[in-house]
Coordinates of C-alpha atoms in Angstrom, one line a residue:
M278 CA -47.3 -77.2 -60.7
T279 CA -45.5 -77.8 -64.0
L280 CA -45.3 -75.9 -67.3
T281 CA -45.5 -77.5 -70.7
D282 CA -43.7 -76.1 -73.7
P283 CA -44.9 -76.4 -77.3
L284 CA -42.9 -79.6 -77.8
G285 CA -44.6 -81.3 -74.9
A286 CA -41.7 -81.1 -72.5
T287 CA -42.4 -80.2 -68.9
A288 CA -40.5 -78.0 -66.6
P289 CA -41.0 -77.0 -63.0
A290 CA -42.6 -73.7 -62.3
P291 CA -40.4 -70.9 -61.0
P292 CA -40.4 -70.6 -57.2
A293 CA -42.9 -68.1 -55.8
A294 CA -41.5 -64.7 -54.8
P295 CA -40.9 -64.4 -51.1
T296 CA -43.6 -62.6 -49.3
G297 CA -42.0 -62.2 -45.9
S298 CA -41.3 -58.9 -44.2
P299 CA -38.1 -57.1 -45.4
T300 CA -37.5 -55.8 -41.8
P301 CA -34.9 -58.5 -40.8
V302 CA -33.1 -57.9 -44.1
F303 CA -32.9 -54.1 -43.5
V304 CA -31.7 -54.6 -39.9
T305 CA -29.0 -56.9 -41.1
L306 CA -28.0 -54.5 -43.8
K307 CA -27.8 -51.6 -41.3
L308 CA -25.6 -53.7 -39.0
S309 CA -23.5 -54.7 -42.0
L310 CA -23.0 -51.0 -43.0
L311 CA -21.9 -50.2 -39.5
R312 CA -19.5 -53.1 -39.4
N313 CA -18.0 -52.5 -42.8
G314 CA -17.6 -48.9 -42.0
L315 CA -15.3 -49.8 -39.2
R316 CA -13.2 -52.0 -41.4
Q317 CA -12.3 -49.3 -43.9
S318 CA -9.4 -47.6 -42.1
A319 CA -7.9 -47.3 -38.7
G320 CA -8.6 -43.5 -38.6
R321 CA -12.3 -44.0 -39.3
R322 CA -12.5 -46.8 -36.8
A323 CA -10.9 -44.6 -34.1
A324 CA -13.1 -41.6 -34.9
Y325 CA -16.2 -43.8 -34.8
M326 CA -15.3 -45.4 -31.5
A327 CA -14.3 -42.0 -30.0
S328 CA -17.7 -40.7 -31.0
I329 CA -19.5 -43.6 -29.4
V330 CA -17.5 -43.2 -26.1
V331 CA -18.2 -39.4 -26.0
T332 CA -21.9 -39.9 -26.8
L333 CA -22.3 -42.6 -24.2
L334 CA -20.5 -40.6 -21.6
F335 CA -22.5 -37.5 -22.3
A336 CA -25.7 -39.5 -22.3
A337 CA -24.9 -41.2 -19.0
L338 CA -24.1 -37.8 -17.4
Q339 CA -27.4 -36.4 -18.8
L340 CA -29.3 -39.4 -17.5
L341 CA -27.8 -39.0 -14.1
G342 CA -28.6 -35.3 -14.0
L343 CA -32.2 -36.0 -15.0
V344 CA -32.6 -38.7 -12.3
L345 CA -31.2 -36.3 -9.7
L346 CA -33.7 -33.7 -10.9
R347 CA -36.6 -36.1 -9.8
G348 CA -38.8 -34.3 -7.3
H349 CA -37.9 -30.8 -8.4
D350 CA -40.8 -28.3 -8.7
H351 CA -39.9 -27.4 -12.3
A352 CA -38.6 -30.7 -13.6
D353 CA -41.5 -31.1 -15.9
A354 CA -40.8 -27.7 -17.6
L355 CA -37.1 -28.7 -18.2
V356 CA -37.9 -32.2 -19.7
T357 CA -40.6 -30.8 -21.9
L358 CA -38.2 -28.2 -23.3
L359 CA -35.5 -30.8 -23.7
T360 CA -37.8 -33.1 -25.6
A361 CA -38.9 -30.3 -28.0
V362 CA -35.3 -29.3 -28.7
L363 CA -34.4 -32.9 -29.3
A364 CA -37.2 -33.3 -31.8
L365 CA -36.1 -30.1 -33.6
G366 CA -32.6 -31.5 -33.9
W367 CA -34.0 -34.7 -35.5
A368 CA -36.0 -32.6 -37.9
V369 CA -33.1 -30.3 -39.1
M370 CA -30.1 -32.6 -38.9
P371 CA -30.9 -34.5 -42.1
L372 CA -31.0 -31.2 -44.0
F373 CA -27.5 -30.1 -42.8
F374 CA -25.8 -33.5 -42.6
P375 CA -27.4 -35.6 -45.4
S376 CA -24.3 -37.7 -45.8
G377 CA -24.1 -38.7 -42.2
D378 CA -26.3 -41.8 -42.8
E379 CA -26.3 -43.4 -46.2
T380 CA -29.6 -45.2 -45.5
L381 CA -31.3 -41.8 -45.4
D382 CA -31.3 -41.8 -49.2
P383 CA -34.3 -43.8 -50.3
T384 CA -33.4 -43.4 -54.0
R385 CA -31.1 -46.4 -53.5
L386 CA -34.2 -48.5 -53.2
V387 CA -36.1 -47.3 -56.2
M388 CA -35.3 -50.3 -58.4
L389 CA -36.3 -52.8 -55.8
P390 CA -39.8 -54.4 -55.9
L391 CA -40.9 -53.1 -52.6
R392 CA -44.1 -51.6 -51.6
P393 CA -44.1 -48.4 -49.4
R394 CA -45.8 -49.8 -46.3
P395 CA -43.5 -52.8 -45.7
L396 CA -40.6 -50.6 -46.7
I397 CA -41.5 -47.9 -44.1
T398 CA -41.7 -50.5 -41.4
A399 CA -38.3 -51.9 -42.3
L400 CA -36.7 -48.5 -42.6
L401 CA -38.3 -47.3 -39.3
V402 CA -37.0 -50.4 -37.4
S403 CA -33.5 -50.2 -38.9
S404 CA -33.3 -46.5 -38.2
L405 CA -33.5 -47.3 -34.5
I406 CA -30.0 -48.7 -34.7
G407 CA -27.3 -46.1 -34.2
I408 CA -25.7 -43.6 -31.9
G409 CA -28.5 -41.0 -32.4
P410 CA -31.4 -43.3 -31.4
L411 CA -29.3 -44.5 -28.4
F412 CA -28.7 -41.0 -27.2
T413 CA -32.4 -40.1 -27.7
L414 CA -33.5 -43.2 -25.8
T415 CA -31.2 -42.2 -22.9
L416 CA -32.4 -38.6 -22.7
V417 CA -36.1 -39.5 -23.0
A418 CA -35.9 -42.3 -20.5
G419 CA -34.2 -39.9 -18.0
S420 CA -36.9 -37.3 -18.7
A421 CA -39.6 -39.9 -17.9
V422 CA -37.9 -41.0 -14.7
A423 CA -37.6 -37.3 -13.6
V424 CA -41.4 -36.8 -13.7
A425 CA -42.8 -40.3 -13.1
H426 CA -44.2 -40.9 -9.6
G427 CA -46.2 -44.1 -9.0
A428 CA -46.9 -47.2 -11.0
A429 CA -49.4 -45.6 -13.4
A430 CA -46.9 -42.8 -14.2
A431 CA -44.2 -45.4 -14.7
A432 CA -46.3 -47.3 -17.3
A433 CA -47.1 -43.9 -18.9
G434 CA -43.4 -43.2 -19.0
V435 CA -42.7 -46.4 -20.9
A436 CA -45.4 -45.4 -23.5
A437 CA -44.0 -41.9 -23.7
V438 CA -40.5 -43.1 -24.3
V439 CA -41.6 -45.4 -27.1
L440 CA -43.8 -42.8 -28.8
T441 CA -41.1 -40.1 -28.6
L442 CA -38.4 -42.3 -30.0
L443 CA -40.6 -43.5 -32.9
L444 CA -41.8 -39.9 -33.6
C445 CA -38.3 -38.5 -33.7
V446 CA -37.0 -41.2 -36.1
A447 CA -40.1 -41.0 -38.3
L448 CA -39.7 -37.2 -38.4
A449 CA -36.1 -37.4 -39.5
R450 CA -37.0 -40.0 -42.2
A451 CA -40.0 -38.1 -43.5
V452 CA -38.0 -34.8 -43.8
A453 CA -35.1 -36.6 -45.5
T454 CA -37.5 -38.4 -47.9
A455 CA -39.3 -35.2 -48.8
N456 CA -36.0 -33.4 -49.5
T457 CA -34.0 -36.2 -51.0
R458 CA -33.6 -34.7 -54.4
L459 CA -32.7 -31.3 -52.8
L460 CA -30.1 -32.9 -50.6
T461 CA -28.5 -34.8 -53.4
S462 CA -28.3 -31.7 -55.6
R463 CA -25.9 -28.8 -55.5
K464 CA -28.3 -26.8 -53.5
G465 CA -28.4 -29.5 -50.9
R466 CA -24.6 -29.5 -50.6
D467 CA -24.8 -25.7 -50.3
L468 CA -27.2 -26.1 -47.5
A469 CA -24.9 -28.6 -45.7
L470 CA -22.1 -26.0 -45.9
L471 CA -24.3 -23.6 -44.0
S472 CA -24.5 -26.0 -41.1
G473 CA -21.7 -24.1 -39.4
L474 CA -23.9 -20.9 -39.4
F475 CA -26.8 -22.9 -38.0
I476 CA -24.6 -24.4 -35.2
A477 CA -23.1 -21.0 -34.4
I478 CA -26.5 -19.4 -34.0
G479 CA -27.8 -22.3 -32.0
A480 CA -24.8 -22.1 -29.7
Q481 CA -25.6 -18.5 -29.0
F482 CA -29.2 -19.3 -28.1
V483 CA -28.0 -22.1 -25.8
N484 CA -25.6 -19.7 -24.2
L485 CA -28.4 -17.2 -23.6
G486 CA -30.6 -19.9 -22.2
A487 CA -27.9 -21.1 -19.8
Q488 CA -27.4 -17.6 -18.6
Q489 CA -31.1 -17.3 -17.9
L490 CA -31.1 -20.6 -16.0
S491 CA -28.2 -19.5 -13.8
G492 CA -30.2 -16.5 -12.5
K493 CA -32.1 -16.3 -9.3
N494 CA -35.3 -17.8 -10.8
G495 CA -33.6 -21.0 -12.0
L496 CA -35.8 -23.4 -13.9
A497 CA -38.9 -21.3 -13.2
V498 CA -38.1 -19.2 -16.2
L499 CA -38.9 -22.2 -18.4
E500 CA -42.5 -22.4 -17.3
P501 CA -44.0 -20.0 -19.9
V502 CA -42.2 -21.8 -22.8
A503 CA -43.1 -25.2 -21.4
G504 CA -46.7 -24.2 -21.1
V505 CA -46.8 -23.9 -24.9
L506 CA -44.5 -26.8 -25.8
R507 CA -46.5 -29.3 -23.6
W508 CA -49.0 -29.4 -26.4
V509 CA -46.4 -29.9 -29.1
P510 CA -45.5 -33.5 -29.9
P511 CA -43.4 -35.3 -28.8
A512 CA -43.0 -33.0 -25.8
A513 CA -46.7 -33.6 -25.1
A514 CA -46.0 -37.3 -24.4
V515 CA -43.3 -36.6 -21.9
D516 CA -45.4 -33.9 -20.2
A517 CA -48.3 -36.4 -20.0
V518 CA -46.2 -38.5 -17.6
Q519 CA -46.3 -35.6 -15.2
G520 CA -50.0 -35.3 -15.7
V521 CA -50.5 -39.0 -14.8
S522 CA -48.3 -38.4 -11.7
D523 CA -50.6 -35.4 -10.7
G524 CA -53.8 -37.4 -11.4
S525 CA -54.8 -35.4 -14.5
Y526 CA -55.7 -38.5 -16.5
A527 CA -57.9 -36.7 -19.1
T528 CA -55.2 -34.2 -20.0
A529 CA -52.6 -36.9 -20.2
A530 CA -54.8 -39.0 -22.4
A531 CA -55.3 -36.1 -24.7
Q532 CA -51.6 -35.5 -24.9
F533 CA -50.9 -39.1 -25.7
A534 CA -53.6 -39.1 -28.4
L535 CA -52.1 -35.9 -29.9
T536 CA -48.7 -37.5 -30.0
A537 CA -50.0 -40.8 -31.5
G538 CA -52.0 -38.9 -34.1
T539 CA -48.9 -36.8 -35.0
L540 CA -46.9 -40.1 -35.4
A541 CA -49.6 -41.5 -37.7
L542 CA -49.6 -38.3 -39.8
L543 CA -45.8 -38.4 -40.1
L544 CA -45.9 -42.0 -41.3
W545 CA -48.6 -41.1 -43.8
W546 CA -46.5 -38.2 -45.1
W547 CA -43.4 -40.4 -45.2
A548 CA -45.3 -43.1 -47.2
R549 CA -46.7 -40.5 -49.6
G550 CA -43.3 -38.9 -50.1
L551 CA -41.7 -42.3 -50.6
T552 CA -44.3 -43.3 -53.2
H553 CA -43.8 -40.1 -55.1
L554 CA -40.0 -40.4 -55.0
M555 CA -40.1 -44.0 -56.3
T556 CA -42.6 -43.4 -59.1
A557 CA -42.3 -39.7 -60.3
P558 CA -39.5 -38.7 -62.7
D559 CA -36.9 -36.3 -61.5
A560 CA -35.9 -32.9 -62.9
S561 CA -33.1 -34.4 -65.1
T562 CA -35.6 -36.6 -66.9
L563 CA -38.0 -33.8 -67.5
Q564 CA -35.2 -31.6 -68.7
A565 CA -34.2 -34.2 -71.3
A566 CA -37.7 -34.0 -72.7
T567 CA -37.8 -30.2 -73.2
P568 CA -37.3 -28.8 -76.7
K569 CA -33.9 -27.7 -77.7
E570 CA -35.1 -24.2 -78.4
A571 CA -36.4 -23.8 -74.8
R572 CA -33.2 -25.1 -73.3
A573 CA -31.2 -22.7 -75.5
G574 CA -33.4 -19.8 -74.5
S575 CA -33.1 -20.6 -70.8
A576 CA -29.3 -20.9 -71.2
D577 CA -29.1 -17.5 -72.9
A578 CA -31.3 -16.0 -70.2
A579 CA -29.0 -17.5 -67.5
D580 CA -25.9 -16.1 -69.2
A581 CA -27.3 -12.6 -69.5
A582 CA -26.0 -10.0 -67.1
G583 CA -29.5 -9.3 -65.8
P584 CA -30.7 -6.1 -64.1
L585 CA -27.7 -6.0 -61.8
G586 CA -25.3 -6.1 -64.6
R587 CA -26.9 -3.1 -66.2
L588 CA -26.5 -1.1 -63.0
L589 CA -22.7 -1.9 -62.6
P590 CA -20.0 0.2 -64.2
A591 CA -19.0 -0.6 -67.8
G592 CA -15.7 -2.2 -68.6
R593 CA -13.6 -4.6 -66.6
I594 CA -14.6 -3.3 -63.2
G595 CA -18.3 -4.0 -63.8
T596 CA -17.5 -7.5 -65.2
V597 CA -15.3 -8.4 -62.2
M598 CA -18.0 -7.1 -59.8
L599 CA -20.7 -9.2 -61.4
R600 CA -18.4 -12.3 -61.4
T601 CA -17.6 -11.8 -57.7
L602 CA -21.3 -11.4 -56.8
R603 CA -22.2 -14.5 -58.8
Y604 CA -19.5 -16.5 -57.0
A605 CA -21.0 -15.3 -53.7
V606 CA -24.4 -16.7 -54.8
R607 CA -23.5 -19.8 -56.8
D608 CA -20.1 -21.1 -55.5
P609 CA -20.7 -23.3 -52.4
K610 CA -17.6 -22.3 -50.5
S611 CA -18.1 -18.6 -51.2
K612 CA -21.8 -18.8 -50.4
A613 CA -21.1 -20.4 -47.0
S614 CA -18.4 -17.8 -46.2
W615 CA -20.6 -14.9 -47.1
A616 CA -23.6 -16.3 -45.3
T617 CA -21.6 -17.0 -42.2
S618 CA -20.1 -13.5 -42.1
L619 CA -23.5 -11.8 -42.7
G620 CA -25.3 -14.0 -40.2
I621 CA -22.8 -13.8 -37.3
G622 CA -22.2 -10.1 -37.9
L623 CA -25.9 -9.5 -37.5
L624 CA -26.3 -11.8 -34.6
L625 CA -23.4 -10.6 -32.3
P626 CA -24.9 -7.2 -31.5
V627 CA -28.2 -8.8 -30.7
V628 CA -26.6 -11.4 -28.4
T629 CA -24.6 -8.9 -26.5
A630 CA -27.6 -6.6 -26.1
V631 CA -29.7 -9.5 -24.7
Q632 CA -26.9 -10.4 -22.3
G633 CA -27.1 -6.9 -20.9
N634 CA -23.4 -5.9 -21.6
G635 CA -23.9 -4.8 -25.2
S636 CA -22.4 -1.8 -26.9
V637 CA -23.1 -0.1 -30.2
Y638 CA -19.5 -0.7 -31.1
T639 CA -20.2 -4.4 -31.4
A640 CA -21.7 -3.5 -34.8
C641 CA -18.1 -3.1 -36.0
W642 CA -18.0 -6.9 -36.1
A643 CA -20.2 -6.7 -39.2
S644 CA -17.7 -4.7 -41.2
G645 CA -14.8 -6.8 -39.8
L646 CA -16.3 -10.1 -40.8
L647 CA -17.4 -8.9 -44.2
G648 CA -14.1 -7.1 -44.8
M649 CA -12.3 -10.5 -44.3
Q650 CA -14.0 -11.7 -47.5
M651 CA -11.3 -9.7 -49.3
Y652 CA -8.6 -12.0 -48.1
N653 CA -7.3 -14.7 -50.4
Q654 CA -9.3 -13.3 -53.3
F655 CA -7.4 -15.3 -56.0
G656 CA -7.5 -18.5 -53.9
Q657 CA -11.3 -18.3 -53.9
D658 CA -11.2 -18.8 -57.7
S659 CA -9.2 -22.0 -57.2
S660 CA -8.0 -23.6 -60.5
A661 CA -10.3 -21.3 -62.5
F662 CA -8.0 -18.4 -61.7
W663 CA -5.9 -19.3 -64.8
M664 CA -8.7 -17.8 -67.0
V665 CA -8.4 -14.6 -65.0
A666 CA -4.6 -14.7 -65.2
Q667 CA -4.8 -14.7 -69.0
T668 CA -6.3 -11.2 -68.8
I669 CA -3.7 -9.7 -66.5
S670 CA -0.7 -8.4 -68.4
S671 CA 0.2 -5.2 -66.5
P672 CA -0.2 -3.6 -63.0
R673 CA -3.1 -1.6 -64.4
D674 CA -5.0 -4.9 -65.3
A675 CA -4.3 -6.2 -61.8
C676 CA -5.5 -2.9 -60.2
L677 CA -8.7 -3.1 -62.1
E678 CA -9.2 -6.7 -61.1
L679 CA -8.6 -6.0 -57.5
R680 CA -10.7 -2.8 -57.6
G681 CA -13.7 -4.7 -59.1
R682 CA -13.5 -7.3 -56.3
A683 CA -13.3 -4.7 -53.6
L684 CA -16.2 -2.7 -55.0
A685 CA -18.3 -5.8 -55.1
L686 CA -17.7 -6.2 -51.4
V687 CA -18.4 -2.5 -50.8
L688 CA -21.7 -2.8 -52.7
V689 CA -22.9 -5.2 -50.1
A690 CA -21.0 -3.9 -47.1
L691 CA -22.2 -0.3 -47.2
P692 CA -26.0 -0.9 -46.7
Y693 CA -25.3 -4.0 -44.6
V694 CA -23.0 -2.2 -42.1
T695 CA -25.3 0.8 -42.0
L696 CA -28.2 -1.4 -41.2
V697 CA -26.4 -3.2 -38.4
V698 CA -25.1 0.0 -36.8
L699 CA -28.6 1.6 -36.9
G700 CA -30.2 -1.5 -35.6
S701 CA -27.7 -1.8 -32.8
A702 CA -28.3 1.8 -31.8
A703 CA -32.0 1.3 -31.8
L704 CA -31.8 -2.0 -29.9
M705 CA -29.5 -0.4 -27.2
K706 CA -31.4 3.0 -27.3
N707 CA -28.1 4.9 -27.9
W708 CA -28.8 6.8 -31.1
P709 CA -26.1 9.5 -30.4
A710 CA -23.4 6.8 -30.7
A711 CA -24.5 5.7 -34.2
P712 CA -22.5 8.3 -36.3
E713 CA -19.2 7.6 -34.6
T714 CA -19.7 3.8 -34.7
L715 CA -20.6 3.9 -38.4
G716 CA -17.5 6.0 -39.1
L717 CA -15.3 3.6 -37.2
A718 CA -16.9 0.6 -38.9
L719 CA -16.2 2.1 -42.4
A720 CA -12.6 2.9 -41.5
L721 CA -12.2 -0.7 -40.4
L722 CA -13.8 -2.0 -43.6
G723 CA -11.4 0.1 -45.7
S724 CA -8.4 -1.1 -43.7
L725 CA -9.4 -4.8 -44.2
L726 CA -10.0 -4.3 -47.9
A727 CA -6.5 -2.7 -48.2
T728 CA -4.7 -5.4 -46.3
G729 CA -6.8 -8.1 -47.9
A730 CA -5.7 -7.0 -51.4
M731 CA -2.1 -7.1 -50.2
T732 CA -2.2 -10.5 -48.6
S733 CA -4.1 -11.9 -51.6
S734 CA -1.1 -10.9 -53.7
L735 CA 1.6 -11.9 -51.3
F736 CA 0.3 -15.0 -49.5
P737 CA -2.3 -16.7 -51.8
Y738 CA -3.3 -20.3 -50.9
S739 CA -5.7 -22.8 -52.5
I740 CA -9.1 -23.8 -51.1
P741 CA -10.0 -27.5 -51.7
Q742 CA -13.2 -28.0 -53.7
D743 CA -13.6 -31.7 -52.9
S744 CA -14.3 -31.2 -49.2
G745 CA -17.1 -29.1 -47.6
Y746 CA -15.3 -28.7 -44.3
K747 CA -11.7 -27.9 -45.4
N748 CA -10.6 -24.4 -46.3
V749 CA -6.9 -25.0 -46.8
V750 CA -5.1 -27.7 -48.8
P751 CA -2.4 -29.7 -47.0
G752 CA 0.9 -27.9 -46.8
Q753 CA -0.5 -24.3 -47.0
A754 CA -1.7 -23.9 -43.5
G755 CA 1.2 -21.6 -42.7
L756 CA 0.3 -19.3 -45.7
A757 CA -3.3 -19.2 -44.5
W758 CA -2.3 -18.2 -41.0
I759 CA 0.0 -15.4 -42.3
S760 CA -2.6 -14.2 -44.8
I761 CA -5.6 -14.1 -42.4
F762 CA -4.2 -13.3 -39.0
G763 CA -1.2 -11.3 -40.1
G764 CA -3.5 -9.3 -42.3
M765 CA -6.0 -8.7 -39.5
I766 CA -3.2 -7.4 -37.2
V767 CA -1.9 -5.1 -39.9
G768 CA -5.5 -4.0 -40.7
A769 CA -6.1 -3.1 -37.0
L770 CA -2.9 -1.0 -37.0
V771 CA -4.0 0.7 -40.2
C772 CA -7.3 1.6 -38.6
A773 CA -5.6 2.9 -35.5
P774 CA -5.7 6.6 -36.4
V775 CA -9.4 6.7 -36.5
L776 CA -9.7 4.7 -33.4
A777 CA -7.2 7.0 -31.6
L778 CA -9.3 10.0 -32.7
T779 CA -12.4 8.3 -31.3
I780 CA -10.7 7.7 -27.9
W781 CA -9.3 11.2 -27.8
L782 CA -12.7 12.9 -28.5
H783 CA -14.2 10.8 -25.6
V784 CA -11.4 11.4 -23.2
S785 CA -11.2 15.1 -23.9
G786 CA -14.9 15.5 -23.4
A787 CA -15.5 16.8 -26.9
H788 CA -18.6 14.8 -27.4
A789 CA -20.2 17.5 -29.5
W790 CA -17.6 16.7 -32.2
L791 CA -18.1 12.9 -32.3
W792 CA -20.3 13.3 -35.4
V793 CA -17.1 14.2 -37.3
L794 CA -16.0 10.6 -37.1
L795 CA -18.6 9.6 -39.7
P796 CA -17.2 11.6 -42.6
V797 CA -13.6 11.1 -41.4
G798 CA -14.1 7.3 -41.2
A799 CA -15.8 7.1 -44.6
V800 CA -13.1 9.2 -46.3
Y801 CA -10.2 7.4 -44.5
G802 CA -11.7 4.0 -45.4
A803 CA -11.9 5.0 -49.1
L804 CA -8.4 6.5 -49.2
I805 CA -6.8 3.6 -47.4
T806 CA -8.6 1.1 -49.7
E807 CA -7.3 2.9 -52.8
A808 CA -3.8 3.0 -51.4
G809 CA -3.9 -0.7 -50.7
L810 CA -5.2 -1.5 -54.2
R811 CA -2.4 0.6 -55.8
L812 CA 0.3 -1.1 -53.6
A813 CA -1.0 -4.6 -54.2
A814 CA -1.6 -4.3 -58.0
P815 CA 2.1 -4.3 -59.1
R816 CA 2.9 -7.1 -56.7
A817 CA 0.0 -9.2 -58.1
A818 CA 1.1 -8.6 -61.7
A819 CA 4.7 -9.5 -60.9
R820 CA 3.9 -12.6 -58.9
L821 CA 1.2 -13.9 -61.2
P822 CA 2.9 -17.3 -62.0
E823 CA 3.5 -17.9 -58.2
I824 CA -0.1 -17.0 -57.5
L825 CA -1.4 -19.3 -60.2
T826 CA 0.7 -22.2 -58.9
A827 CA -0.4 -21.6 -55.3
V828 CA -4.1 -21.4 -55.9
S829 CA -4.2 -24.3 -58.3
K830 CA -3.1 -27.0 -55.8
G831 CA -6.6 -27.8 -54.7

């Protein structure tokens, strides 16, 4: 076919747009990304190869263990639970580690003339390339081998492996697509910083599970949980292999149908989210279209102190308290540190109680972890501390600054520590120990606030803002160690009088007087905090240039 212009000249028609599948192109791009990533630096190449070796070794050992489990009475319960946990990991990992795979961000493909259905096929196939899919394939294959007995069960095992792998990958892609704009925003980066808390809590549950499995009942304790999870895809597909081995073909068919239907729903959800993402405007576009008056009004409302500001003391102390609490909510590093302290402090008494060796005194972890937020107070401001430094011209200004920061911690710590202590006493059914534990916890909190104010003035260090996983800039690790661990040791020594009184009352048998520890601990904590603030204030004012230099290196 030719085209004729107005002058009569002819020209060949443009070539037709290719209509082939984009899948080979995406597979090639995925391999190119992996190959180019290894070419960037020797350190990255070594880290990537080490991760491959460790993953393959762990996968091989896991495969061997599952094969050796073949024929065990409760092997089906274990593999069902493993598959469910594996799928949960695929679902949540994109939320906590969105930058681990650049291909998880479909906004990179918005400008390409691609339809959602071919794009989903290409992304699904290319997502099967990587360490994660290889590990999943090994685990699911071992699970199928552990419960497959006979030719029919072997064929069902192959189908279960394929369905499980596709469902896990589709689940991760659908979740990542549905939350792409969240994950690429500041809130998404804040969520990634909380991955440490998620891992810490997950590790405690794994520890509790391992202790239960090491008991006299062994894998039999998994049967009640597996009875529920065997109808939750993709664990249903793996459990269907056991059903085929037992001759329960109708049940196995229902489980396979449930898994296949779930996979179809996930693909539909993924396609719908991808279409919306590639056609709908984002928040920044909508914000640009709002009237100036509305934006000005929202800005004024955001800058207002709000109800909390009206409840805080007037003057500099209230301003510092409000600023500290806003940092805890808005600053990613501060938010992660606060959330980790609050979460682990609440979790530890529960874990020790479930393990059977708990004590009400484990609630003191709550005050200890939260009290450590007082350490390196000026470093938490990073380079913005220079604005605060302009307002400090005397020891009195420094004392008011430190007192406001300490009171902001106390405002959260008092109800939180009280709640943890009372909850621990209720969980362990030891209400008489609650007053003495709360008194000791308050004394420990005051000791850490005092030593934290001192170390913040004597050993400040900068916290890098360009990395979500580094808390000390290069060259200041020694300062951080002295500030944190040295301060903790001194804080424990400062709290020693209340601890000695607690031990003496128990040893002497004066249990009727243990309630005295509550007022004694509260008063001691308040007095020692005030003493620490008064000692730290002149040092902070005198060392202001050194503090400003140290915290601005990030």
